Short mmCIF file of C-alpha atoms in Angstrom, two decimals:
data_model
loop_
_atom_site.label_atom_id
_atom_site.label_comp_id
_atom_site.label_asym_id
_atom_site.label_seq_id
_atom_site.Cartn_x
_atom_site.Cartn_y
_atom_site.Cartn_z
CA MET O 1 -0.12 0.05 0.24
CA SER O 2 1.44 3.37 -0.98
CA VAL O 3 1.67 6.27 1.44
CA ILE O 4 -1.14 7.95 -0.32
CA GLU O 5 -3.44 5.10 -0.08
CA ALA O 6 -2.56 4.84 3.62
CA ALA O 7 -3.70 7.75 3.89
CA GLY O 8 -6.50 7.57 2.52
CA HIS O 9 -7.64 4.51 4.21
CA ARG O 10 -7.04 6.69 7.57
CA ALA O 11 -9.22 9.27 6.36
CA GLU O 12 -12.09 7.20 5.41
CA THR O 13 -11.76 5.03 8.77
CA ARG O 14 -12.14 8.78 10.42
CA VAL O 15 -15.29 9.31 8.30
CA LEU O 16 -16.76 5.86 8.82
CA THR O 17 -16.17 6.02 12.37
CA ALA O 18 -18.11 8.92 12.76
CA LEU O 19 -20.95 7.64 10.61
CA THR O 20 -21.68 5.08 12.71
CA ARG O 21 -23.22 7.83 15.28
CA LEU O 22 -26.11 8.53 12.95
CA PRO O 23 -29.10 7.65 14.67
CA ALA O 24 -31.87 5.65 12.15
CA PRO O 25 -32.95 6.13 9.82
CA TRP O 26 -29.33 7.43 8.08
CA GLN O 27 -27.47 4.63 6.48
CA HIS O 28 -23.76 4.90 4.93
CA PHE O 29 -22.28 2.77 2.51
CA TYR O 30 -18.40 2.75 2.02
CA THR O 31 -16.13 1.70 -0.52
CA VAL O 32 -18.57 0.85 -3.49
CA GLU O 33 -16.91 -0.21 -6.47
CA TRP O 34 -18.40 0.64 -9.80
CA ARG O 35 -17.96 -0.90 -13.28
CA THR O 36 -20.03 0.68 -15.99
CA LEU O 37 -20.11 0.31 -19.65
CA THR O 38 -19.80 3.77 -21.93
CA ARG O 39 -19.26 4.25 -26.16
CA HIS O 40 -15.77 4.04 -25.42
CA GLY O 41 -15.40 0.73 -23.21
CA GLU O 42 -15.47 -0.33 -19.80
CA SER O 43 -15.11 2.32 -16.90
CA ILE O 44 -14.30 1.55 -13.71
CA GLY O 45 -14.66 3.64 -10.26
CA GLU O 46 -14.82 3.74 -6.64
CA ALA O 47 -17.07 5.69 -4.51
CA ASP O 48 -15.52 6.39 -1.14
CA VAL O 49 -18.85 6.83 0.92
CA ILE O 50 -22.57 7.12 0.31
CA VAL O 51 -24.47 8.67 2.88
CA PHE O 52 -28.25 7.85 2.85
CA HIS O 53 -31.60 9.18 4.49
CA PRO O 54 -34.94 8.04 2.87
CA GLN O 55 -36.85 11.30 3.55
CA LEU O 56 -34.01 13.77 2.66
CA GLY O 57 -32.05 12.00 -0.01
CA LEU O 58 -28.62 10.84 -0.92
CA ILE O 59 -25.08 12.17 -0.98
CA VAL O 60 -22.25 10.58 -2.78
CA PHE O 61 -18.57 11.65 -1.18
CA GLU O 62 -15.33 11.71 -1.92
CA VAL O 63 -12.82 11.59 1.15
CA LYS O 64 -9.44 13.16 0.90
CA ALA O 65 -6.75 12.84 3.23
CA GLY O 66 -4.40 15.46 5.03
CA ALA O 67 -4.26 19.10 3.69
CA VAL O 68 -4.86 19.98 0.47
CA GLU O 69 -4.43 23.11 -1.69
CA VAL O 70 -5.66 24.63 -5.09
CA ARG O 71 -3.70 26.91 -7.30
CA GLY O 72 -5.35 28.13 -10.24
CA GLY O 73 -8.11 25.42 -10.32
CA GLN O 74 -5.76 22.85 -9.74
CA TRP O 75 -6.00 20.69 -6.85
CA PHE O 76 -2.90 19.20 -5.27
CA TYR O 77 -1.91 16.76 -2.06
CA ALA O 78 -0.12 18.59 0.68
CA SER O 79 3.34 16.40 -1.06
CA GLY O 80 2.93 18.81 -3.54
CA LEU O 81 1.77 15.94 -6.00
CA GLU O 82 -0.92 16.99 -8.24
CA MET O 83 -4.35 15.39 -8.36
CA LYS O 84 -5.72 13.73 -11.43
CA GLN O 85 -8.85 15.28 -10.95
CA SER O 86 -10.46 17.31 -8.00
CA PRO O 87 -12.58 15.91 -5.36
CA PHE O 88 -15.77 17.19 -6.40
CA SER O 89 -14.89 15.84 -10.01
CA GLN O 90 -14.92 12.43 -8.63
CA ALA O 91 -17.54 12.74 -6.55
CA ARG O 92 -19.76 14.01 -9.20
CA ARG O 93 -18.56 11.06 -11.67
CA ASN O 94 -19.55 8.42 -8.95
CA ARG O 95 -22.77 10.24 -8.55
CA TYR O 96 -23.76 10.18 -12.27
CA ALA O 97 -22.50 6.28 -12.28
CA LEU O 98 -24.89 5.33 -9.30
CA ILE O 99 -27.92 7.25 -11.22
CA GLU O 100 -27.09 4.93 -14.47
CA LYS O 101 -26.72 2.33 -12.55
CA LEU O 102 -30.33 3.06 -10.99
CA HIS O 103 -31.95 4.33 -14.36
CA LYS O 104 -31.55 0.56 -15.55
CA ARG O 105 -33.31 -0.72 -12.42
CA LEU O 106 -35.90 2.02 -11.77
CA GLY O 107 -36.34 3.74 -15.18
CA ARG O 108 -35.13 7.08 -16.05
CA ASP O 109 -38.36 8.83 -15.19
CA THR O 110 -38.26 7.78 -11.59
CA VAL O 111 -34.57 8.00 -10.72
CA ASP O 112 -34.66 11.74 -11.98
CA GLY O 113 -37.19 12.86 -9.33
CA LEU O 114 -34.86 11.14 -6.60
CA SER O 115 -33.01 13.29 -4.60
CA ILE O 116 -29.29 12.36 -5.33
CA THR O 117 -26.20 14.86 -4.79
CA HIS O 118 -22.42 14.69 -4.23
CA ALA O 119 -20.19 16.31 -2.19
CA ALA O 120 -16.43 16.42 -0.72
CA TRP O 121 -15.11 15.77 2.81
CA PHE O 122 -11.78 16.33 4.21
CA PRO O 123 -11.88 14.60 7.81
CA GLU O 124 -8.47 15.66 8.85
CA VAL O 125 -8.58 19.47 8.26
CA ASN O 126 -10.62 22.53 9.24
CA TRP O 127 -11.21 24.07 6.00
CA SER O 128 -11.05 27.99 6.62
CA GLY O 129 -10.22 28.94 3.50
CA PRO O 130 -12.41 30.22 0.50
CA LEU O 131 -14.75 27.46 -1.47
CA PRO O 132 -12.67 26.02 -4.45
CA GLY O 133 -13.84 27.24 -7.43
CA CYS O 134 -17.16 26.87 -8.71
CA GLU O 135 -17.69 23.32 -7.92
CA THR O 136 -19.23 23.80 -4.48
CA PRO O 137 -22.61 25.99 -4.54
CA SER O 138 -22.04 26.53 -1.19
CA ARG O 139 -20.11 25.66 2.12
CA SER O 140 -22.42 22.81 3.21
CA PHE O 141 -21.27 20.71 0.67
CA LEU O 142 -17.66 20.50 1.96
CA LEU O 143 -17.65 19.05 5.14
CA ASP O 144 -14.31 18.91 7.30
CA ARG O 145 -12.87 17.63 10.75
CA SER O 146 -15.50 19.34 12.49
CA ASP O 147 -18.39 17.73 11.37
CA LEU O 148 -16.95 13.91 12.81
CA ALA O 149 -17.98 14.61 15.80
CA ASP O 150 -21.61 15.38 15.12
CA PRO O 151 -22.31 14.82 11.39
CA ALA O 152 -26.21 14.46 11.28
CA PRO O 153 -26.54 18.32 11.66
CA ALA O 154 -24.09 19.15 8.42
CA LEU O 155 -25.58 16.29 6.67
CA THR O 156 -29.06 17.22 7.12
CA LYS O 157 -28.22 20.98 6.29
CA LEU O 158 -26.38 19.66 2.77
CA LEU O 159 -29.78 17.65 1.99
CA ARG O 160 -32.10 20.71 2.64
CA GLU O 161 -29.92 22.89 0.40
CA ALA O 162 -30.14 20.52 -2.45
CA PHE O 163 -33.15 19.42 -1.98
CA PRO O 164 -35.69 21.86 -0.21
CA ASP O 165 -38.70 19.99 -1.06
CA PRO O 166 -37.36 16.30 -1.25
CA LYS O 167 -39.66 13.40 -2.39
CA PRO O 168 -39.19 10.43 0.06
CA TRP O 169 -37.43 7.17 -1.49
CA THR O 170 -40.18 4.29 -1.36
CA ARG O 171 -39.37 1.26 -0.01
CA PRO O 172 -39.05 -0.82 -3.34
CA GLN O 173 -36.85 2.22 -4.04
CA GLN O 174 -34.50 1.70 -0.78
CA GLN O 175 -34.71 -1.90 -1.62
CA VAL O 176 -33.08 -1.30 -5.39
CA LEU O 177 -30.48 0.72 -3.87
CA ARG O 178 -29.21 -1.79 -1.06
CA ASP O 179 -29.47 -4.37 -3.74
CA LEU O 180 -27.25 -2.35 -6.02
CA LEU O 181 -24.81 -1.43 -3.14
CA ALA O 182 -24.57 -4.56 -0.87
CA PRO O 183 -22.75 -6.20 0.31
CA ASP O 184 -20.08 -3.33 0.18
CA CYS O 185 -21.99 -1.41 2.59
CA HIS O 186 -22.17 -0.65 6.02
CA LEU O 187 -26.09 -1.83 6.54
CA LEU O 188 -27.43 -4.97 4.80
CA VAL O 189 -30.41 -6.24 5.60
CA PRO O 190 -32.53 -7.19 8.96
CA LEU O 191 -31.24 -9.61 11.36
CA GLY O 192 -34.69 -10.60 12.02
CA SER O 193 -37.87 -9.50 13.68
CA ARG O 194 -37.92 -7.81 17.03
CA VAL O 195 -38.05 -10.52 19.81
CA ASP O 196 -38.18 -8.41 22.86
CA ASP O 197 -37.01 -4.73 23.24
CA THR O 198 -33.40 -5.65 24.05
CA VAL O 199 -32.98 -7.66 20.79
CA SER O 200 -33.24 -5.28 17.83
CA ALA O 201 -30.24 -5.26 15.42
CA LEU O 202 -29.12 -4.90 11.56
CA GLN O 203 -26.67 -7.40 9.99
CA ARG O 204 -23.90 -5.23 8.62
CA ALA O 205 -21.05 -6.57 6.13
CA THR O 206 -17.50 -6.62 8.56
CA ASP O 207 -14.22 -5.47 6.93
CA GLU O 208 -13.39 -8.68 6.73
CA GLN O 209 -16.14 -9.58 4.69
CA ILE O 210 -15.53 -6.71 2.52
CA ARG O 211 -11.92 -7.88 2.05
CA VAL O 212 -13.10 -11.21 0.84
CA LEU O 213 -15.56 -10.00 -1.32
CA ARG O 214 -12.95 -8.08 -3.22
CA LEU O 215 -10.71 -11.07 -3.40
CA LEU O 216 -13.84 -13.08 -5.01
CA ARG O 217 -13.71 -10.50 -7.78
CA SER O 218 -10.17 -10.40 -8.21
CA GLN O 219 -9.45 -14.50 -8.28
CA SER O 220 -10.95 -17.28 -10.14
CA ARG O 221 -10.77 -19.66 -7.61
CA LEU O 222 -11.13 -19.30 -4.02
CA LEU O 223 -11.98 -20.94 -0.67
CA VAL O 224 -14.15 -19.33 2.16
CA GLU O 225 -14.22 -20.56 5.59
CA GLY O 226 -16.92 -19.64 7.97
CA GLY O 227 -18.46 -20.60 11.34
CA ALA O 228 -22.74 -20.61 11.54
CA GLY O 229 -23.86 -17.07 10.73
CA SER O 230 -20.39 -15.60 9.08
CA GLY O 231 -22.19 -14.49 6.28
CA LYS O 232 -21.11 -17.24 3.75
CA THR O 233 -24.47 -17.48 2.04
CA MET O 234 -24.73 -13.74 1.80
CA LEU O 235 -21.69 -13.60 -0.11
CA ALA O 236 -22.26 -16.59 -2.31
CA VAL O 237 -25.66 -15.10 -3.38
CA THR O 238 -23.81 -11.33 -3.94
CA LEU O 239 -21.17 -13.27 -6.04
CA ALA O 240 -23.79 -15.07 -8.10
CA ARG O 241 -25.77 -12.07 -8.88
CA GLU O 242 -22.82 -10.12 -9.62
CA HIS O 243 -21.10 -12.42 -12.12
CA ALA O 244 -24.41 -13.31 -13.69
CA ALA O 245 -24.68 -9.25 -14.64
CA GLN O 246 -21.40 -9.37 -16.14
CA GLY O 247 -23.18 -11.93 -18.63
CA LYS O 248 -21.93 -14.85 -17.25
CA SER O 249 -23.51 -18.22 -16.67
CA VAL O 250 -23.47 -19.10 -13.29
CA LEU O 251 -24.08 -22.36 -11.57
CA LEU O 252 -25.02 -21.82 -7.38
CA THR O 253 -25.39 -25.14 -5.86
CA CYS O 254 -25.61 -26.75 -2.22
CA PHE O 255 -26.13 -29.98 -0.41
CA ASN O 256 -29.59 -29.18 1.37
CA ARG O 257 -32.91 -29.02 -0.90
CA ALA O 258 -34.16 -26.41 1.73
CA LEU O 259 -31.32 -24.32 1.31
CA ALA O 260 -31.71 -24.43 -2.48
CA SER O 261 -34.76 -23.25 -2.31
CA HIS O 262 -34.28 -20.38 -0.20
CA LEU O 263 -31.46 -19.32 -2.72
CA SER O 264 -33.41 -19.59 -6.23
CA ALA O 265 -36.36 -17.37 -4.26
CA GLN O 266 -33.77 -14.87 -3.52
CA LEU O 267 -32.36 -14.76 -6.97
CA ASP O 268 -35.42 -15.27 -9.13
CA GLY O 269 -35.40 -13.76 -12.02
CA VAL O 270 -31.68 -13.04 -12.52
CA PRO O 271 -30.79 -14.14 -16.40
CA GLY O 272 -27.93 -16.47 -16.74
CA LEU O 273 -28.29 -18.34 -13.20
CA THR O 274 -28.85 -21.61 -12.44
CA VAL O 275 -29.91 -22.50 -8.55
CA CYS O 276 -30.57 -25.82 -7.70
CA ASN O 277 -28.90 -28.53 -4.82
CA PHE O 278 -26.70 -31.18 -6.03
CA HIS O 279 -28.48 -34.22 -6.46
CA GLU O 280 -31.62 -32.09 -8.38
CA LEU O 281 -28.68 -30.70 -10.42
CA VAL O 282 -28.00 -34.68 -11.65
CA ARG O 283 -31.75 -35.21 -11.90
CA LEU O 284 -32.36 -32.32 -14.50
CA LEU O 285 -29.12 -32.96 -16.79
CA ALA O 286 -29.67 -36.66 -16.36
CA GLU O 287 -33.28 -36.49 -17.60
CA GLN O 288 -32.52 -33.65 -20.21
CA SER O 289 -29.74 -36.20 -21.64
CA GLY O 290 -32.13 -39.11 -21.99
CA LEU O 291 -30.09 -41.33 -18.85
CA GLY O 292 -32.93 -41.12 -16.59
CA PHE O 293 -32.86 -40.69 -12.90
CA ARG O 294 -34.27 -43.78 -11.17
CA VAL O 295 -33.53 -43.89 -7.41
CA PRO O 296 -33.29 -47.59 -5.99
CA ALA O 297 -36.04 -48.59 -3.45
CA ASP O 298 -33.55 -50.69 -1.19
CA ASP O 299 -32.08 -48.49 1.26
CA ALA O 300 -28.21 -49.86 0.92
CA ALA O 301 -28.83 -49.13 -2.99
CA ARG O 302 -30.27 -45.88 -2.33
CA ARG O 303 -27.25 -44.68 -0.38
CA GLN O 304 -24.76 -45.88 -2.57
CA PHE O 305 -26.76 -44.22 -5.71
CA PHE O 306 -26.98 -40.83 -4.23
CA ASN O 307 -23.46 -41.03 -2.36
CA GLU O 308 -21.53 -42.40 -5.45
CA ASP O 309 -23.28 -43.06 -8.69
CA CYS O 310 -24.83 -39.87 -9.21
CA ALA O 311 -21.62 -38.31 -9.47
CA GLU O 312 -21.16 -40.73 -12.52
CA LEU O 313 -24.36 -39.94 -14.03
CA LEU O 314 -23.50 -36.45 -13.68
CA LEU O 315 -20.33 -37.10 -15.78
CA ASN O 316 -22.15 -38.97 -18.27
CA ALA O 317 -25.11 -36.18 -18.78
CA ALA O 318 -22.58 -33.49 -18.88
CA GLU O 319 -20.77 -35.34 -21.55
CA HIS O 320 -23.90 -35.83 -23.44
CA LEU O 321 -25.26 -32.24 -23.49
CA GLY O 322 -22.36 -30.09 -23.35
CA THR O 323 -23.85 -27.89 -20.45
CA ARG O 324 -20.74 -25.71 -19.28
CA PHE O 325 -20.75 -22.87 -17.20
CA ASP O 326 -18.37 -19.53 -16.91
CA THR O 327 -18.90 -19.76 -12.91
CA LEU O 328 -19.19 -22.27 -10.39
CA ILE O 329 -20.54 -21.45 -6.79
CA VAL O 330 -20.58 -24.31 -4.12
CA ASP O 331 -22.58 -23.52 -0.78
CA GLU O 332 -22.26 -26.07 2.21
CA ALA O 333 -19.33 -27.46 0.33
CA ALA O 334 -18.23 -29.45 3.52
CA ASP O 335 -21.15 -32.09 2.26
CA PHE O 336 -19.66 -32.92 -1.09
CA SER O 337 -17.36 -35.43 -1.65
CA PRO O 338 -14.38 -35.94 -3.99
CA THR O 339 -16.33 -37.69 -6.33
CA TRP O 340 -18.79 -35.01 -6.64
CA TRP O 341 -16.10 -32.28 -7.04
CA VAL O 342 -14.81 -34.56 -10.38
CA ALA O 343 -18.46 -34.35 -11.65
CA LEU O 344 -18.88 -30.79 -11.05
CA GLU O 345 -15.46 -29.79 -12.84
CA THR O 346 -16.45 -31.45 -15.98
CA LEU O 347 -19.54 -28.50 -16.32
CA GLY O 348 -16.87 -25.48 -15.96
CA ALA O 349 -16.39 -23.96 -19.56
CA PRO O 350 -12.50 -22.95 -20.11
CA GLY O 351 -10.99 -21.05 -17.57
CA PHE O 352 -13.86 -21.31 -15.33
CA ALA O 353 -14.19 -19.58 -12.16
CA TRP O 354 -14.89 -21.75 -8.97
CA TYR O 355 -15.65 -20.62 -5.33
CA CYS O 356 -16.40 -22.88 -2.39
CA PHE O 357 -18.12 -21.71 0.55
CA PHE O 358 -17.83 -24.14 4.06
CA ASP O 359 -17.61 -25.06 7.28
CA ARG O 360 -16.20 -28.16 8.26
CA ARG O 361 -18.10 -27.95 11.78
CA GLN O 362 -21.49 -27.99 9.97
CA SER O 363 -20.57 -31.29 7.87
CA VAL O 364 -23.85 -33.04 9.00
CA PHE O 365 -23.84 -35.70 6.16
CA ARG O 366 -20.13 -36.27 5.84
CA ALA O 367 -17.06 -37.07 8.27
CA GLN O 368 -15.24 -34.22 8.67
CA ALA O 369 -11.78 -35.81 8.44
CA GLN O 370 -12.32 -37.27 5.00
CA TRP O 371 -13.75 -33.93 3.55
CA GLU O 372 -11.41 -32.91 0.58
CA PRO O 373 -12.04 -29.02 -1.24
CA PRO O 374 -11.97 -29.34 -5.05
CA PHE O 375 -8.55 -27.77 -5.29
CA ALA O 376 -5.66 -26.59 -2.97
CA ALA O 377 -5.80 -23.15 -1.45
CA ALA O 378 -5.36 -21.81 1.88
CA PRO O 379 -9.02 -20.80 2.75
CA LEU O 380 -9.60 -17.13 3.67
CA VAL O 381 -11.51 -17.16 7.02
CA LEU O 382 -15.05 -15.28 8.43
CA GLU O 383 -14.66 -15.18 12.19
CA ALA O 384 -17.28 -12.80 12.97
CA ASN O 385 -20.72 -13.84 13.91
CA LEU O 386 -23.77 -12.11 11.90
CA ARG O 387 -26.76 -13.86 12.53
CA ASN O 388 -26.82 -15.04 16.44
CA ALA O 389 -27.11 -13.15 19.54
CA ARG O 390 -24.04 -13.72 21.69
CA PRO O 391 -25.46 -16.06 24.42
CA ILE O 392 -26.94 -18.01 21.44
CA GLY O 393 -23.76 -18.14 19.55
CA GLU O 394 -21.51 -19.10 22.53
CA ARG O 395 -24.15 -21.84 23.68
CA ALA O 396 -23.87 -23.57 19.93
CA ALA O 397 -19.83 -23.30 19.62
CA LEU O 398 -19.86 -25.24 23.21
CA LEU O 399 -22.29 -27.90 21.78
CA GLY O 400 -20.50 -27.81 18.92
CA GLN O 401 -17.15 -28.08 20.45
CA CYS O 402 -15.86 -25.58 18.31
CA THR O 403 -14.21 -21.86 19.02
CA VAL O 404 -16.33 -19.14 19.86
CA PRO O 405 -16.48 -16.59 17.26
CA THR O 406 -14.13 -13.35 17.94
CA GLU O 407 -17.07 -10.66 17.18
CA PHE O 408 -20.94 -10.85 17.42
CA ARG O 409 -22.99 -8.48 15.56
CA VAL O 410 -25.56 -8.66 18.55
CA GLU O 411 -24.07 -8.56 21.93
CA HIS O 412 -26.89 -9.05 24.35
CA GLY O 413 -30.05 -11.37 24.55
CA PRO O 414 -32.14 -13.74 26.28
CA ALA O 415 -29.93 -16.69 27.54
CA PRO O 416 -30.58 -20.33 25.94
CA GLN O 417 -33.03 -22.29 27.81
CA THR O 418 -32.20 -26.19 28.09
CA GLN O 419 -34.69 -28.24 29.73
CA LEU O 420 -33.93 -32.22 30.38
CA SER O 421 -36.63 -35.03 30.87
CA GLY O 422 -36.51 -38.26 31.42
CA ASP O 423 -38.61 -39.66 28.51
CA PHE O 424 -40.25 -38.18 25.54
CA ALA O 425 -43.69 -38.05 27.01
CA GLU O 426 -42.29 -36.22 29.90
CA MET O 427 -40.42 -33.87 27.03
CA ALA O 428 -44.07 -33.59 24.97
CA VAL O 429 -45.40 -31.75 28.09
CA GLN O 430 -42.39 -29.42 27.89
CA LEU O 431 -42.94 -28.74 24.46
CA ARG O 432 -46.22 -27.67 25.00
CA GLN O 433 -45.50 -25.07 27.71
CA VAL O 434 -42.49 -23.94 25.95
CA LEU O 435 -44.68 -22.93 22.82
CA HIS O 436 -47.67 -21.79 25.04
CA THR O 437 -45.00 -19.49 26.72
CA LEU O 438 -43.53 -17.90 23.36
CA LEU O 439 -46.96 -17.58 21.70
CA LYS O 440 -49.30 -16.71 24.38
CA ARG O 441 -47.19 -14.80 27.09
CA ASP O 442 -44.25 -13.38 25.10
CA GLY O 443 -46.68 -12.38 22.07
CA LEU O 444 -44.50 -14.10 19.28
CA ARG O 445 -45.90 -15.09 16.18
CA PRO O 446 -46.08 -18.48 14.97
CA GLU O 447 -44.08 -18.08 11.83
CA GLN O 448 -41.35 -16.62 13.93
CA VAL O 449 -40.74 -20.07 15.49
CA VAL O 450 -39.43 -23.09 14.03
CA ILE O 451 -38.86 -26.57 15.73
CA LEU O 452 -36.03 -29.05 14.83
CA ALA O 453 -35.20 -32.33 15.89
CA PRO O 454 -32.71 -34.92 14.89
CA TYR O 455 -35.57 -37.23 13.41
CA ARG O 456 -39.03 -36.26 11.88
CA HIS O 457 -41.78 -35.74 14.17
CA THR O 458 -43.91 -38.45 12.26
CA ASN O 459 -41.46 -40.72 12.80
CA PRO O 460 -43.12 -43.50 15.42
CA SER O 461 -40.52 -42.87 18.19
CA SER O 462 -40.64 -39.27 18.31
CA GLY O 463 -43.03 -39.54 21.25
CA TRP O 464 -42.48 -35.88 22.31
CA ALA O 465 -44.35 -34.60 18.72
CA ALA O 466 -47.58 -35.10 21.24
CA GLY O 467 -46.71 -31.64 22.67
CA LEU O 468 -47.58 -30.19 19.05
CA ASP O 469 -51.58 -30.69 19.74
CA GLU O 470 -52.20 -27.03 20.45
CA VAL O 471 -50.31 -25.53 17.32
CA THR O 472 -50.96 -25.24 13.77
CA LEU O 473 -47.54 -26.81 11.85
CA ASN O 474 -46.02 -25.64 8.72
CA LEU O 475 -43.79 -28.70 6.84
CA ASP O 476 -42.26 -26.07 4.96
CA VAL O 477 -39.14 -24.77 6.67
CA VAL O 478 -38.31 -22.40 3.70
CA ASN O 479 -41.69 -20.46 3.38
CA ALA O 480 -43.18 -19.08 6.63
CA VAL O 481 -46.93 -18.96 6.72
CA PRO O 482 -48.23 -16.23 9.27
CA GLY O 483 -49.95 -18.51 12.15
CA GLN O 484 -48.04 -21.62 11.57
CA VAL O 485 -44.92 -23.12 13.32
CA ARG O 486 -42.72 -24.54 11.03
CA ILE O 487 -40.95 -28.00 11.80
CA GLY O 488 -38.41 -30.08 10.38
CA THR O 489 -35.07 -32.01 10.86
CA ILE O 490 -31.82 -30.31 11.77
CA GLN O 491 -30.36 -31.75 8.79
CA GLY O 492 -33.02 -30.08 6.40
CA PHE O 493 -32.67 -26.68 7.92
CA LYS O 494 -29.02 -26.37 7.63
CA GLY O 495 -28.10 -23.07 6.05
CA LEU O 496 -31.42 -21.50 7.00
CA GLU O 497 -32.10 -19.39 10.19
CA ALA O 498 -35.49 -18.05 12.13
CA ASP O 499 -35.91 -15.88 15.00
CA VAL O 500 -36.56 -18.56 17.55
CA VAL O 501 -35.77 -22.02 17.32
CA ILE O 502 -36.78 -25.10 19.89
CA VAL O 503 -34.65 -27.80 18.94
CA ALA O 504 -36.34 -31.15 20.69
CA GLY O 505 -35.83 -35.08 20.61
CA LEU O 506 -32.12 -34.66 22.01
CA ASP O 507 -31.23 -37.94 22.66
CA ARG O 508 -28.37 -39.91 23.52
CA LYS O 509 -27.53 -40.83 20.08
CA ALA O 510 -27.98 -36.77 19.02
CA GLY O 511 -25.48 -36.11 22.12
CA GLN O 512 -22.96 -38.11 20.55
CA HIS O 513 -23.12 -35.97 17.33
CA PRO O 514 -21.76 -32.23 18.28
CA GLU O 515 -22.32 -31.20 14.50
CA TRP O 516 -25.90 -32.00 14.76
CA LEU O 517 -26.44 -29.83 18.18
CA TYR O 518 -23.98 -27.26 16.39
CA VAL O 519 -26.10 -26.79 13.26
CA GLY O 520 -29.48 -26.91 15.45
CA ALA O 521 -28.47 -24.16 17.73
CA SER O 522 -26.91 -22.42 15.47
CA ARG O 523 -30.10 -21.62 13.42
CA ALA O 524 -31.66 -19.25 16.24
CA ARG O 525 -31.17 -15.74 15.67
CA ALA O 526 -32.45 -14.21 18.63
CA ALA O 527 -33.89 -17.19 21.07
CA LEU O 528 -32.80 -20.70 21.72
CA VAL O 529 -34.48 -23.87 23.80
CA LEU O 530 -33.26 -27.06 24.00
CA LEU O 531 -35.54 -30.30 25.11
CA ALA O 532 -33.11 -33.26 25.74
CA LEU O 533 -33.23 -36.14 27.12
CA ASP O 534 -31.27 -37.11 30.51
CA SER O 535 -29.07 -39.42 28.42
CA ALA O 536 -28.18 -36.88 25.59
CA GLY O 537 -25.26 -35.64 28.45
CA LEU O 538 -26.89 -31.98 27.85
CA SER O 539 -26.63 -29.50 30.60
#
C-alpha cells in the first residue's frame, strides 16, 4: 500500500467512525466499486462513502486525506503531488455512475425525481479558506474535521440546501438501492424481527467480508471458510448475482434442498443463473440427456446411488449435453465428496471460475476428517458472527465443541434455555408449555418459531411430538406462513435461520453428534430452547 493509499484509508476510517454515530434511519455505504460500459468501453471507479436518508436524499462523498491545496483551479496533495482531478469531480463522476445504475433498475423518469447529490469530505483539516472554484454551490457541500463529532446536522443541512422539497424514497426504491450497493455497504438487511426490546439489530457487512468480496472479484478460484452465521451464504448470493450481471453463465449449488429453494427465491429472475442442490442438478441434466434418474428402493442401494452413482451419472450427462458454466459457486461445500468435485468440474467452461464456501463443523452428512476441497488453496476465514445473539452463539460453539467467534454483531439477548426430561412423554409436556409461553405470554407470532429435531416428528419413536397438539404446523421450513409454526429436521434446516428455534427430541445418539447440536442451535437468531433427554448429556 502506497503512502497516499494508506493516508486515504486512514481518512476514510475517520469518516466511517463518525457515520456509525448517525441515528436511524440514516444509512451509509462505503468503498462502493463501479463497473459501467460507455461508448468508449469499460469504466471502473470507486465511491468512498455514500450517505442515505430515505426522507432527505442521498450524498455521494469523495474523502480526501491530509491537507490539500488549490492553485489556479488545480488540486494538489500536501506533498505537492498534483491530483488527476478534483475531489468534487470524482464525487460527481461517481454520482452519475450511481444514477446510471439506478436508471437500469428503476427507469429514467423515476430516478430523475430522486434526491441524489455529491460532496467532498476533508476529515483531517478544518477548512478555513475560500470555497474551491465553482464546483461547490455552498460551504455546506464541503465537510471537514469539525463535522466528525456530530455529522447529522451537517448532512441534514447539505441535503436541505440541495433539495428544499425532497420526495421521499419509497420502500421498493430503497430496496433497489441496497441490492445495488450490497454487500459493499455498512447496513445490509434486517437481522430479524424484534423478539423483545433488548434484541434488535441490523446485519452489517464486516471489514473481513468486504475484504473477501474484493478477493472474490479479483481471483478466479477461492475457498471461504466460516462458522455458522458468518455470512458465507450472503457472499455466495452476491457473487452469483454479480457474475450473472456480467453476462456469465453461473451455477450456484449446495447440498440441502431447502437451502437451494431459499437461494432460488432470492435470485429469482436473474438471467444466466442456475440454482439447485447437487442431486437436483444431477436429476435435471440426467433427464435432459435421456439417461434417466431412477432412485433404487433398497436402502443400501439408495445410499450408494446418492453418495456415489449420482456423480458418475452427472459426468455422463455433462458429456452428452455439453452443458458448461463460466462460474461454479458451491455453498455447504463440506458436505460434498471428492467424486462430486470431479463431476462438477466437467461442467466448467474453459477458464471457469470456482468458489467454495464451507464450514467443517457443519458437516452433518460427511465425516469432517474425510472431506477435501476441490482444489488446493489456503482458505480465507470469516470469524465474525452476524446471525446469533452472543449468548446463543456461545452456546452453539460449546455444543459443537468449537471455537467461540471473535465478534458478535448482537452482543446481548436472552440466555438459551435447556430443559431435561426422563422420557419423550415428559418432553412433550415441556414442549407444549414452551410453545404456550412463547406464543401467548411473550406475544411471538407462530411464523417466527421453528422446531427442529434429529428425526422427523412423524417418526413413530418421536413421542415428544405429542406436545404439538395446540399449534398449526407448517412442514415447509423455507417459507413461513402466518399463524403456523415451521417444523423439520436439523439436517433439513442447515443453511437457514429463524428468530426463535426450539431443538427438540435430543436423545443419547444426538448427544454424540456435536455437529448436529451445533447446526441446530446456531439456526436461532434471537432465542433458543433445547429439549433433551437426560441421556443426551446436555446440562
